[in-house]
Short mmCIF file of C-alpha atoms in Angstrom, two decimals:
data_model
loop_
_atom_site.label_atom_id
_atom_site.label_comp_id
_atom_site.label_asym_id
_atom_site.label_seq_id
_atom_site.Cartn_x
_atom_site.Cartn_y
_atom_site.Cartn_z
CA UNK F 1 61.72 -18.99 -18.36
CA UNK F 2 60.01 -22.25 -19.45
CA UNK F 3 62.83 -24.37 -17.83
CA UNK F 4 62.15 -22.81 -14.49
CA UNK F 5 58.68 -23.03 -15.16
CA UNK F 6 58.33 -26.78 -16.05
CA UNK F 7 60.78 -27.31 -12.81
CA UNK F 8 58.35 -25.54 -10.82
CA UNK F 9 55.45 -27.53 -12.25
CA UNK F 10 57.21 -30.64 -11.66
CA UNK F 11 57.94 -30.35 -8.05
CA UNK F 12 54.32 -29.08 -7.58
CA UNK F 13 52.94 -32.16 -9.42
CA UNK F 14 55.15 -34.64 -7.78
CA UNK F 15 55.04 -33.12 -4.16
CA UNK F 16 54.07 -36.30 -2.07
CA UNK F 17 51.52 -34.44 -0.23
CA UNK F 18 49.80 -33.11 -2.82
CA UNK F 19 49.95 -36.24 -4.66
CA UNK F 20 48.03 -37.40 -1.80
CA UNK F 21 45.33 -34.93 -2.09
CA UNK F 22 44.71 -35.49 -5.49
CA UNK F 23 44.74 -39.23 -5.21
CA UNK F 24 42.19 -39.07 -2.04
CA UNK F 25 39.88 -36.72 -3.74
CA UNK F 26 40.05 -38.97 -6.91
CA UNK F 27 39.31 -42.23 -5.07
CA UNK F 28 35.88 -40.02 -3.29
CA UNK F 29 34.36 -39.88 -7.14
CA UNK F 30 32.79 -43.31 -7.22
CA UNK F 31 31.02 -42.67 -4.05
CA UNK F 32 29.90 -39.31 -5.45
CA UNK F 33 28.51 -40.97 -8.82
CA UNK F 34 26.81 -43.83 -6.62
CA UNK F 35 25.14 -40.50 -4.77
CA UNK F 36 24.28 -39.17 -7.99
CA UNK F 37 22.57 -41.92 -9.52
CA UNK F 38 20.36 -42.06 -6.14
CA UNK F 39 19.65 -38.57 -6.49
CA UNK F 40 18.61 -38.03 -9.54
CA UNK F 41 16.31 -41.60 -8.92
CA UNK F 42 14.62 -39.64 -6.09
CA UNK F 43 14.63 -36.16 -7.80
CA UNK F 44 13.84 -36.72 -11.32
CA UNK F 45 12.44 -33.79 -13.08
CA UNK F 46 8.82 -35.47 -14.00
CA UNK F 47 5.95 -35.98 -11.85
CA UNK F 48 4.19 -38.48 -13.97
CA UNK F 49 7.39 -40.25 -13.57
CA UNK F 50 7.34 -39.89 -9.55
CA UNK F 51 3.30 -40.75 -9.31
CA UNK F 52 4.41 -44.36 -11.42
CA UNK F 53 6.90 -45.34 -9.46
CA UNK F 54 4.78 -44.28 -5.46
CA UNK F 55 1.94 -46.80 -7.73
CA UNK F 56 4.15 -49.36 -8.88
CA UNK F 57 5.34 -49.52 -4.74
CA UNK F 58 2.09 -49.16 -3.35
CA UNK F 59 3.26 -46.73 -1.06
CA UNK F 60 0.97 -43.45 0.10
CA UNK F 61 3.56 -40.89 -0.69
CA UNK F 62 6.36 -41.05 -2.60
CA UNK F 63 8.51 -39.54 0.39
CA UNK F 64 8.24 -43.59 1.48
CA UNK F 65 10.62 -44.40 -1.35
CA UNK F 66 12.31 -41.30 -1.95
CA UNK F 67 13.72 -41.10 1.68
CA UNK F 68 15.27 -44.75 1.21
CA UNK F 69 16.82 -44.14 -1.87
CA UNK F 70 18.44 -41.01 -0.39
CA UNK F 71 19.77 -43.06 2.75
CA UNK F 72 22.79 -44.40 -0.05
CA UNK F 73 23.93 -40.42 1.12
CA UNK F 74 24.25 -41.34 4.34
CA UNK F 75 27.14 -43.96 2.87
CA UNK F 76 28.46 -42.05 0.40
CA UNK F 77 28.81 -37.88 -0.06
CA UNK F 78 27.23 -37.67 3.57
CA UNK F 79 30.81 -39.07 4.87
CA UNK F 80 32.65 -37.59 2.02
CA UNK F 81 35.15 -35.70 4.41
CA UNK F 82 35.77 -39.13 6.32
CA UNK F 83 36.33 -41.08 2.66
CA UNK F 84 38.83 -38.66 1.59
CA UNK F 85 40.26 -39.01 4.96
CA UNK F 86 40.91 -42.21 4.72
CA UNK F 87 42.13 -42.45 0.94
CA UNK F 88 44.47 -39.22 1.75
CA UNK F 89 46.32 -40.43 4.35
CA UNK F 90 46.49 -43.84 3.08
CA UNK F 91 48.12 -42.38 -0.15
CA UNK F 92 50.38 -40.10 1.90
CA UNK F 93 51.52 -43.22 4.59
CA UNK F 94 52.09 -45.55 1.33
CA UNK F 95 54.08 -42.40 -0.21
CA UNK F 96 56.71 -42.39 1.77
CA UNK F 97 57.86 -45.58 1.36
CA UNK F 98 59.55 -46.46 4.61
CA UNK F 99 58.64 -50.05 6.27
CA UNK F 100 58.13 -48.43 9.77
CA UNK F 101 55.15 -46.63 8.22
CA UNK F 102 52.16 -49.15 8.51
CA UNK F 103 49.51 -47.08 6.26
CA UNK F 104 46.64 -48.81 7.76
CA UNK F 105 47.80 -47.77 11.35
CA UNK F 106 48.53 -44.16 10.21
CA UNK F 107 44.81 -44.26 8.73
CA UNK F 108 43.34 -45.71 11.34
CA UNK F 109 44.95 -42.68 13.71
CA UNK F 110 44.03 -40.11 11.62
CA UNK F 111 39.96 -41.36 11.56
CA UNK F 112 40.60 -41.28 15.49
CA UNK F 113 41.78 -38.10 16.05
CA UNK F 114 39.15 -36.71 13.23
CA UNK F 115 36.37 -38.38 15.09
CA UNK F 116 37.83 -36.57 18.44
CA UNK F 117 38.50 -33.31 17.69
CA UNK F 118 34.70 -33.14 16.14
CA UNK F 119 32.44 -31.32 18.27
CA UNK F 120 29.51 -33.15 19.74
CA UNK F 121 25.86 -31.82 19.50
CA UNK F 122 23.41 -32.04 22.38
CA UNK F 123 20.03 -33.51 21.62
CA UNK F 124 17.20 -32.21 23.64
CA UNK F 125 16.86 -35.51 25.23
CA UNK F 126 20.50 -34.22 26.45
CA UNK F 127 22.28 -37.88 24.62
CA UNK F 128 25.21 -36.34 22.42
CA UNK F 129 26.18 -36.84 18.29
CA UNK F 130 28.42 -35.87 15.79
CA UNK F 131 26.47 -33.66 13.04
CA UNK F 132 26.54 -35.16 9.52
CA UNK F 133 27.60 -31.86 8.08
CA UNK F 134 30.77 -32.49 10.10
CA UNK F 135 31.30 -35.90 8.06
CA UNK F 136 30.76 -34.60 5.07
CA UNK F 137 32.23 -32.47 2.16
CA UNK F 138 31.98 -29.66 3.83
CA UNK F 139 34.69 -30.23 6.50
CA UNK F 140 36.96 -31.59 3.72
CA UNK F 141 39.73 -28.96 4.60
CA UNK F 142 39.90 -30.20 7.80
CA UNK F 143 39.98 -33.86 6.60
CA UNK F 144 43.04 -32.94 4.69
CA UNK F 145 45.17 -30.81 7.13
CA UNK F 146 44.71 -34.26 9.57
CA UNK F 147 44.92 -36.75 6.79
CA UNK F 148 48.39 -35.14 6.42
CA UNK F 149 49.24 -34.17 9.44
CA UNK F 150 48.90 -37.11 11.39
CA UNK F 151 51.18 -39.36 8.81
CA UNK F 152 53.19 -37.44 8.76
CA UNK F 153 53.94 -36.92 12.41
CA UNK F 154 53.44 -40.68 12.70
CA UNK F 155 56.28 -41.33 10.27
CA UNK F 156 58.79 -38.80 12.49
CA UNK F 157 58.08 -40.32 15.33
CA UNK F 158 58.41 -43.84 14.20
CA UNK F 159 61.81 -43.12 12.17
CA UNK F 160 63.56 -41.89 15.75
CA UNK F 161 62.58 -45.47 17.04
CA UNK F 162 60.72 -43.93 19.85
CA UNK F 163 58.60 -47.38 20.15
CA UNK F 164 58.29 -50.02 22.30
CA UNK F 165 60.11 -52.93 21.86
CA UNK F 166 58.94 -56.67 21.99
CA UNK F 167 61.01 -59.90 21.76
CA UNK F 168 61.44 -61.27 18.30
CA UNK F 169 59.28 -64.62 19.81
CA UNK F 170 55.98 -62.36 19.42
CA UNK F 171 53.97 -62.79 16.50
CA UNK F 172 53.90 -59.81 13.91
CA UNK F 173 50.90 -57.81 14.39
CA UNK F 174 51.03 -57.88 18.15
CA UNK F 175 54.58 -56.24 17.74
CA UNK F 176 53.24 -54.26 15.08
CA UNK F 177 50.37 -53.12 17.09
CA UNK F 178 52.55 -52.29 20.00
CA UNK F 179 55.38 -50.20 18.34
CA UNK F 180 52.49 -47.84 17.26
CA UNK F 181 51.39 -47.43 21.42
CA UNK F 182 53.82 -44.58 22.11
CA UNK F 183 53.55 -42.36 18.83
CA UNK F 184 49.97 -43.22 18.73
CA UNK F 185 50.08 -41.93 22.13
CA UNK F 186 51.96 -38.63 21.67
CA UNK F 187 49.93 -38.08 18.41
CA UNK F 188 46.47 -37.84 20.62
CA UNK F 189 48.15 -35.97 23.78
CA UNK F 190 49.22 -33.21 21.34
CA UNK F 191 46.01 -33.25 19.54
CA UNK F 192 43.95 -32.99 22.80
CA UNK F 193 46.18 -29.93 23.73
CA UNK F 194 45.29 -28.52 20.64
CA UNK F 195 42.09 -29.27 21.10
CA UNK F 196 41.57 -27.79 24.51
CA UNK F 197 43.55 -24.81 23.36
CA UNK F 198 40.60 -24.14 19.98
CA UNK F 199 37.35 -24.89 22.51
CA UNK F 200 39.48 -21.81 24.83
CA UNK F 201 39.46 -19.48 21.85
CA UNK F 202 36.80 -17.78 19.61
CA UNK F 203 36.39 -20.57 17.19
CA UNK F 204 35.85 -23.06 19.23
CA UNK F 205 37.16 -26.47 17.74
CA UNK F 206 39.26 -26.84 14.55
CA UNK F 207 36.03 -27.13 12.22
CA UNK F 208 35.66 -23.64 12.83
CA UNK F 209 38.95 -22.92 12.59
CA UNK F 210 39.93 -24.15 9.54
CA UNK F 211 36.64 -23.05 7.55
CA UNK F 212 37.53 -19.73 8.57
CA UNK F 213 41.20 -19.88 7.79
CA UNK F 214 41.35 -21.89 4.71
CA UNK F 215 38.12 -23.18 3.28
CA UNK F 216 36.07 -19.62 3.11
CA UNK F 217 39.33 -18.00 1.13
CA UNK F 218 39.54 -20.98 -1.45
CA UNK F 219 35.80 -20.81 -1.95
CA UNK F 220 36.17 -17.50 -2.35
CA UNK F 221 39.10 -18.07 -4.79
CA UNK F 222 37.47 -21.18 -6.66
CA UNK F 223 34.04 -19.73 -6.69
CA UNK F 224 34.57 -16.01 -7.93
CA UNK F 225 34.29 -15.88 -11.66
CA UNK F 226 37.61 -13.28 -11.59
CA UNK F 227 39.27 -16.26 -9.27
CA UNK F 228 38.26 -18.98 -11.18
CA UNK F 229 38.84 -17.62 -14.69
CA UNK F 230 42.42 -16.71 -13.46
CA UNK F 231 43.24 -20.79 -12.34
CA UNK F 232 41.31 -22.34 -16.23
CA UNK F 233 43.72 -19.77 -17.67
CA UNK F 234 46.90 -21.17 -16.04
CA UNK F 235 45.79 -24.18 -16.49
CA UNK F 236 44.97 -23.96 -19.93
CA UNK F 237 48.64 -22.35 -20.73
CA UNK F 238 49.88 -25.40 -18.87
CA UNK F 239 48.63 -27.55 -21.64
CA UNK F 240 50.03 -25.22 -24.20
CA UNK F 241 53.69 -26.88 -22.86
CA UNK F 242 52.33 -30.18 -22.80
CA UNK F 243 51.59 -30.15 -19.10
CA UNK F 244 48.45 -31.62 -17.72
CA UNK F 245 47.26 -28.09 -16.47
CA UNK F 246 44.23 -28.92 -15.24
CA UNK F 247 45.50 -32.02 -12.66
CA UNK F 248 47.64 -29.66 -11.31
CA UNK F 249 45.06 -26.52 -10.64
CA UNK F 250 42.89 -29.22 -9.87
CA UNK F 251 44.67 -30.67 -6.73
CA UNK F 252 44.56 -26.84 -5.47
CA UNK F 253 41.30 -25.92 -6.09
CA UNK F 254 39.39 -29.42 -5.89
CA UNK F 255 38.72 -29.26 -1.88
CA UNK F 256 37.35 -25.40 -2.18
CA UNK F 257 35.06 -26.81 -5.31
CA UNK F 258 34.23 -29.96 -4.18
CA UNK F 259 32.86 -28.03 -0.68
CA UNK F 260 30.64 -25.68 -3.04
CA UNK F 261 29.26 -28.84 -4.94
CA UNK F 262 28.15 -30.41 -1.43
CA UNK F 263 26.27 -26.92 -0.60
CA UNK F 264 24.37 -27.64 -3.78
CA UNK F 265 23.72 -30.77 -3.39
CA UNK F 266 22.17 -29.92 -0.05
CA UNK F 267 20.00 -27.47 -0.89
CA UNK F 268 19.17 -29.80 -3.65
CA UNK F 269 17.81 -31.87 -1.69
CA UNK F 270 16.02 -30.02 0.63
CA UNK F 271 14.25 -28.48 -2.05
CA UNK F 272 15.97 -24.95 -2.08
CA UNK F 273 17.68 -22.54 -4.43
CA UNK F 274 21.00 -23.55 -4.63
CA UNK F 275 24.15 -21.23 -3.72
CA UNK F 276 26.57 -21.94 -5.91
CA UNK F 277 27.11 -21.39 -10.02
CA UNK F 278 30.64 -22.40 -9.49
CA UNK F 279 31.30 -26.24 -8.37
CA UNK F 280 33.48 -28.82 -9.16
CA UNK F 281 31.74 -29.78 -12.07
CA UNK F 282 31.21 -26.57 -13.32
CA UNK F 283 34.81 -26.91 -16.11
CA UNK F 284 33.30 -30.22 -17.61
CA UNK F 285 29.62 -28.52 -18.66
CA UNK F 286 31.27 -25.17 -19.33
CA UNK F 287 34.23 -26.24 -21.73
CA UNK F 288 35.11 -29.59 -23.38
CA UNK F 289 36.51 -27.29 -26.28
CA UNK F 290 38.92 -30.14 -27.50
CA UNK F 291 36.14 -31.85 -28.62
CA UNK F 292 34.37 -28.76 -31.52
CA UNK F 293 38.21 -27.87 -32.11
CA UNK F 294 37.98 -31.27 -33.73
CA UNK F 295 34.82 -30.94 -35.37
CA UNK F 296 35.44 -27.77 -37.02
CA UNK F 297 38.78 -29.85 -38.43
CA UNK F 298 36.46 -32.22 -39.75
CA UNK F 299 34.59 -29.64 -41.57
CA UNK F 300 37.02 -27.27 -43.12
CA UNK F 301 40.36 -29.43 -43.02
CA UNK F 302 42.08 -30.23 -46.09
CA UNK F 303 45.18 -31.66 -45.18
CA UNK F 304 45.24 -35.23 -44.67
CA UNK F 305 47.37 -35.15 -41.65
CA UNK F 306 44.75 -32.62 -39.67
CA UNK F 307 42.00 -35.06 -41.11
CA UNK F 308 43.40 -37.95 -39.79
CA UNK F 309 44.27 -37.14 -36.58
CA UNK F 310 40.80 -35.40 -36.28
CA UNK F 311 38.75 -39.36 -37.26
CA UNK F 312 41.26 -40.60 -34.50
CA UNK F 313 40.53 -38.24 -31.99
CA UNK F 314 37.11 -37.49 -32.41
CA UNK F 315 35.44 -40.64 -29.95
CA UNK F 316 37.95 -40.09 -27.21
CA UNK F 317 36.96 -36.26 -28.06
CA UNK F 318 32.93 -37.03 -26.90
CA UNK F 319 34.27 -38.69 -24.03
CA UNK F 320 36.56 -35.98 -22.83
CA UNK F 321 39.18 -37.09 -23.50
CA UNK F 322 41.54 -34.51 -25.48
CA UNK F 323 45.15 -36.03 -25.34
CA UNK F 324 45.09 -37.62 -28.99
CA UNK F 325 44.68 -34.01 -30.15
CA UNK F 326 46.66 -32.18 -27.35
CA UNK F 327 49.49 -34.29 -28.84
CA UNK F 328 48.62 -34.97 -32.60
CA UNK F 329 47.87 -31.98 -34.04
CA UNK F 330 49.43 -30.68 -31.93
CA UNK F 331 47.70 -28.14 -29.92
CA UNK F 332 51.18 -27.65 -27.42
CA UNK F 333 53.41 -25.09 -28.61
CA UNK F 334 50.90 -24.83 -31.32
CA UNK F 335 49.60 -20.73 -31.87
CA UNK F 336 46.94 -21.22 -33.59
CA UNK F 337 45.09 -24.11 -31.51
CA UNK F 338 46.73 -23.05 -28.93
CA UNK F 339 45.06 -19.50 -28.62
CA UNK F 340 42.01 -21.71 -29.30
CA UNK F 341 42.49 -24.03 -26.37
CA UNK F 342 43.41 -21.27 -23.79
CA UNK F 343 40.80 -18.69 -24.63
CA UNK F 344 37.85 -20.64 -25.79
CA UNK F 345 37.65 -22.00 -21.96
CA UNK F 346 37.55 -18.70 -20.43
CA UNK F 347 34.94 -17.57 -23.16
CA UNK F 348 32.52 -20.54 -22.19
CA UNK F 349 32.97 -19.95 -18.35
CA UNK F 350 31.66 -16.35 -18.54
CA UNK F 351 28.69 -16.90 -20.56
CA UNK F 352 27.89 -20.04 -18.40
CA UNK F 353 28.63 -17.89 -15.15
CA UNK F 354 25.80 -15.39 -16.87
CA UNK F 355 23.28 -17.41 -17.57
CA UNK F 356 23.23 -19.11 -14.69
CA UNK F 357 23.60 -16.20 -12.76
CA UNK F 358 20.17 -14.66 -14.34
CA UNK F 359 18.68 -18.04 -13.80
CA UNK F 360 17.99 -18.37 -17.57
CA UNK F 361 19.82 -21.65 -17.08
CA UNK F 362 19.71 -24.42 -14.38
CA UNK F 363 22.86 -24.55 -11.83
CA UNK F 364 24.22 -28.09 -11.48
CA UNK F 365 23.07 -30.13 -8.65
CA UNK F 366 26.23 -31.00 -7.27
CA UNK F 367 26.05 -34.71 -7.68
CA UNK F 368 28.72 -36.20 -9.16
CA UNK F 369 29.31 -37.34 -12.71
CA UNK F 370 31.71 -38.80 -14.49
CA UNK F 371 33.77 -36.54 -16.39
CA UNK F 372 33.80 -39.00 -19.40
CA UNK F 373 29.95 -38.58 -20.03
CA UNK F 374 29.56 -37.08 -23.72
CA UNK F 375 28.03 -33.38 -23.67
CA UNK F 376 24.24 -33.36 -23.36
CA UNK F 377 24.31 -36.03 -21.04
CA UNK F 378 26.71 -34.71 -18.34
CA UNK F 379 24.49 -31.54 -18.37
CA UNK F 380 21.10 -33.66 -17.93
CA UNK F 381 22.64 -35.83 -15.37
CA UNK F 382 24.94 -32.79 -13.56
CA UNK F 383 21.37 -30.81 -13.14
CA UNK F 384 18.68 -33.23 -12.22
CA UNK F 385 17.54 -33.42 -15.61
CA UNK F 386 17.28 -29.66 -16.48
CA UNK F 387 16.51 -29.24 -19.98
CA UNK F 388 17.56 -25.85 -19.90
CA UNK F 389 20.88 -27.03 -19.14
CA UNK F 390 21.39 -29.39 -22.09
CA UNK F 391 20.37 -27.06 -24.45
CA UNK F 392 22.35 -24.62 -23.42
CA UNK F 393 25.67 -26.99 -23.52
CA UNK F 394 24.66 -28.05 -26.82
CA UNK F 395 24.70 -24.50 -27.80
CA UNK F 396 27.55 -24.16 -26.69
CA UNK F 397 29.13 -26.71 -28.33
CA UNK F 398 28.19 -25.06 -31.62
CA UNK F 399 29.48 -21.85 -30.70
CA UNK F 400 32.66 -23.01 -29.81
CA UNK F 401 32.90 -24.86 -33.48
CA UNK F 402 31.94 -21.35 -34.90
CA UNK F 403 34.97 -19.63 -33.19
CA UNK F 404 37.50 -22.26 -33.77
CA UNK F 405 36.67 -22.32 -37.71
CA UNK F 406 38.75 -19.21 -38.88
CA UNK F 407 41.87 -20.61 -36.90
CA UNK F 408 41.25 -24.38 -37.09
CA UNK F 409 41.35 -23.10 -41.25
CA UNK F 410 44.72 -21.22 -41.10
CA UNK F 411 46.92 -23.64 -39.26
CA UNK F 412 45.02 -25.94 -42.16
CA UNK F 413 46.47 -24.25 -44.69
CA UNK F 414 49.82 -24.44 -42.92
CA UNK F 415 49.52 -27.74 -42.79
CA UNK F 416 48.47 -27.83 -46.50
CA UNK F 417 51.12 -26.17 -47.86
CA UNK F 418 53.80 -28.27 -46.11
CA UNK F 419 52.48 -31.57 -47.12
CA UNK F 420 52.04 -30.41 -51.25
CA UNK F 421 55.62 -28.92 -50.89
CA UNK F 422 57.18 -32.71 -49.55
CA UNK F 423 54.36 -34.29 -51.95
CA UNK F 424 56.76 -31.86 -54.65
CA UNK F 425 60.26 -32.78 -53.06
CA UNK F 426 59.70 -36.22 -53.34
CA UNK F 427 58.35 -36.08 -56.95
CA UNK F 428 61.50 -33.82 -57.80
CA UNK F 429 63.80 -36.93 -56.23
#
């Protein structure tokens, strides 16, 4: 059972496409933390801090500034379905690994037939433009089906040769550019069939079509507390194995949750409740439980290796990073720390999920922040500044030390026992 399940892991993990997915929405997070930083500039929770800075400009309302700053969006999370565009089907081109495959021409084909299969909105002066919610996060599933798509049939078509050819005399890139006419070609006929086919039926363009299909079921999967507790939990047992569990739920879930953290962030800015409890960086403020696993070691351990490996892996620990202690303790195949690192997750969610929900604590924002910021911070930065929010992470921080005490002290004493009895066996020799 755990060879077939490691196989099936395996594949999944290594899949080129979504390997692609993963790296795309991976190479978006800079963007989203350059976003973030402008946000919480323009948004920060004190108004003797906002009346300083409209002085310090000499400006007669702080909108002045504030709507400057918040043009980096246009740049950044207000193209975030266009970024991870790009980045996914450069990944995916690159992933193949065939020479006929020129990544930057399969990019380049995929922003084109993006761009034209986006509906146009008519102005009241009757010109025509693309609306920005169609650039952004929130047409990320359709960024992906094309960032794949389009590659892909790219590569097909450029594998049967079905290019035109040029004497060897011509320079490189002209050739290049030339064996990419007829695919290129065939790639845009089809879509515009496609096309013409959607604006014929009830949805109307592939926006539509896709949100309906795709994107409102993994929102619905990603941001239901039943749904999402159900994907931590595999994940989590993933890790028991020594898999990187949450990578892999990750690249399912991260389009769905990185669609409910743009909602946020919009009503965020506008000044409006937001929508969403659930978001992509909903895990990082709810869990981190590596991190008090170690600190309850630290107060109750006894045995020197459990002490030890605790001192090593604490830092890394405050940074999020748990693989020092995934592997040293070890947690993997590990019951006691093991039950600890599965359940304690699931634990945290649900009381986050209810104290948000009752509005006792602030939702996050939506902007993005690095997963590496200790706890505290990510919640102050991941809410705008919400005090509420970095108390309550704190809290439960302690909480989760509490509960991991009792079994944190047994596998102790396990760990005890064995190192007095080979302290005795090599007294004995």
């Amino acid at each position: 059972m755990k060879e077939k399940l490691l196989i099936w892991v395996t594949k999944f993990s290594t899949n080129k496409y979504v390997t692609a997915i993963k790296n795309g929405v991976v190479a978006y997070t800079p963007f989203t933390i350059i976003a973030s930083v402008a946000l919480l500039i323009t948004n920060f929770p004190s108004q003797a801090y906002i009346d300083f800075v409209t002085k310090l400009l000499g400006v007669s309302d702080a909108s002045v500034w504030q709507n400057q700053i918040n043009s980096f969006m246009n740049g950044t999370m207000n193209l975030g379905g266009v970024i991870c565009l790009l980045f996914i089907s450069y990944n995916l081109s690159e992933l193949f690994h065939t020479p006929k495959v020129k990544p930057i021409y399969a990019t380049v084909i995929s922003f084109g037939v993006y761009y034209f299969m986006t509906p146009l909105s008519t102005l009241e002066d009757g010109s025509t433009a693309i609306t920005l919610s169609r650039l952004g996060a929130g047409s990320l599933i359709v960024a992906i089906v094309i960032g794949l798509l389009v590659p892909t049939l790219y590569k097909v078509l450029m594998e049967k040769d079905i290019t035109i050819k040029l004497p060897e005399q011509v320079p490189p890139e002209v050739a290049n550019s030339f064996s990419s006419l007829i695919p290129m070609a065939i790639i845009f006929i089809g879509m515009f069939i496609v096309k013409l086919i959607l604006e014929s039926s009830p949805f109307g363009n592939i926006h539509d079509l896709l949100n309906v299909l795709l994107g409102k079921p993994l929102q619905a999967l990603g941001g239901s507390l039943g749904g999402y507790l159900f994907a931590i939990f595999f994940a989590m047992s993933l890790w028991f194995f020594g898999i990187h569990g949450t990578s892999i739920v990750n690249g399912a879930l991260a389009p769905a949750l990185i669609m409910l953290s743009d909602q946020n962030r919009i009503a965020f800015q506008a000044g409006e409740a937001l929508p969403n409890i659930i978001t992509n960086e909903f895990l990082t403020f709810a869990t981190g439980t590596g991190l008090y696993m170690c600190i309850a070691f630290l107060i109750v351990g006894k045995s020197r290796q459990g002490k030890e490996i605790s001192k090593l892996g604490l830092l890394p620990a405050i940074f999020g990073i748990h693989e020092p202690l995934v592997f040293g303790y070890p947690i993997m195949y590990n019951m006691y720390l093991g039950l600890l690192y599965i359940f304690l997750p699931l634990i945290g969610i649900t009381l986050t999920y209810f104290v948000q929900s009752i509005g006792l604590v602030a939702r996050l924002n939506g902007t993005g922040v690095p997963w590496t910021a200790p706890p505290g911070i990510y919640a102050f930065l991941s809410t705008g500044g919400a005090m509420s929010a970095v108390i309550w992470q704190l809290l439960l921080g302690v909480l989760y030390t509490i509960l991991s005490i009792p079994l944190v002290k047994k596998y102790d004493n396990q760990l005890l026992e064995q190192e007095m009895k080979n302290h005795e066996e090599v007294a004995a020799e």
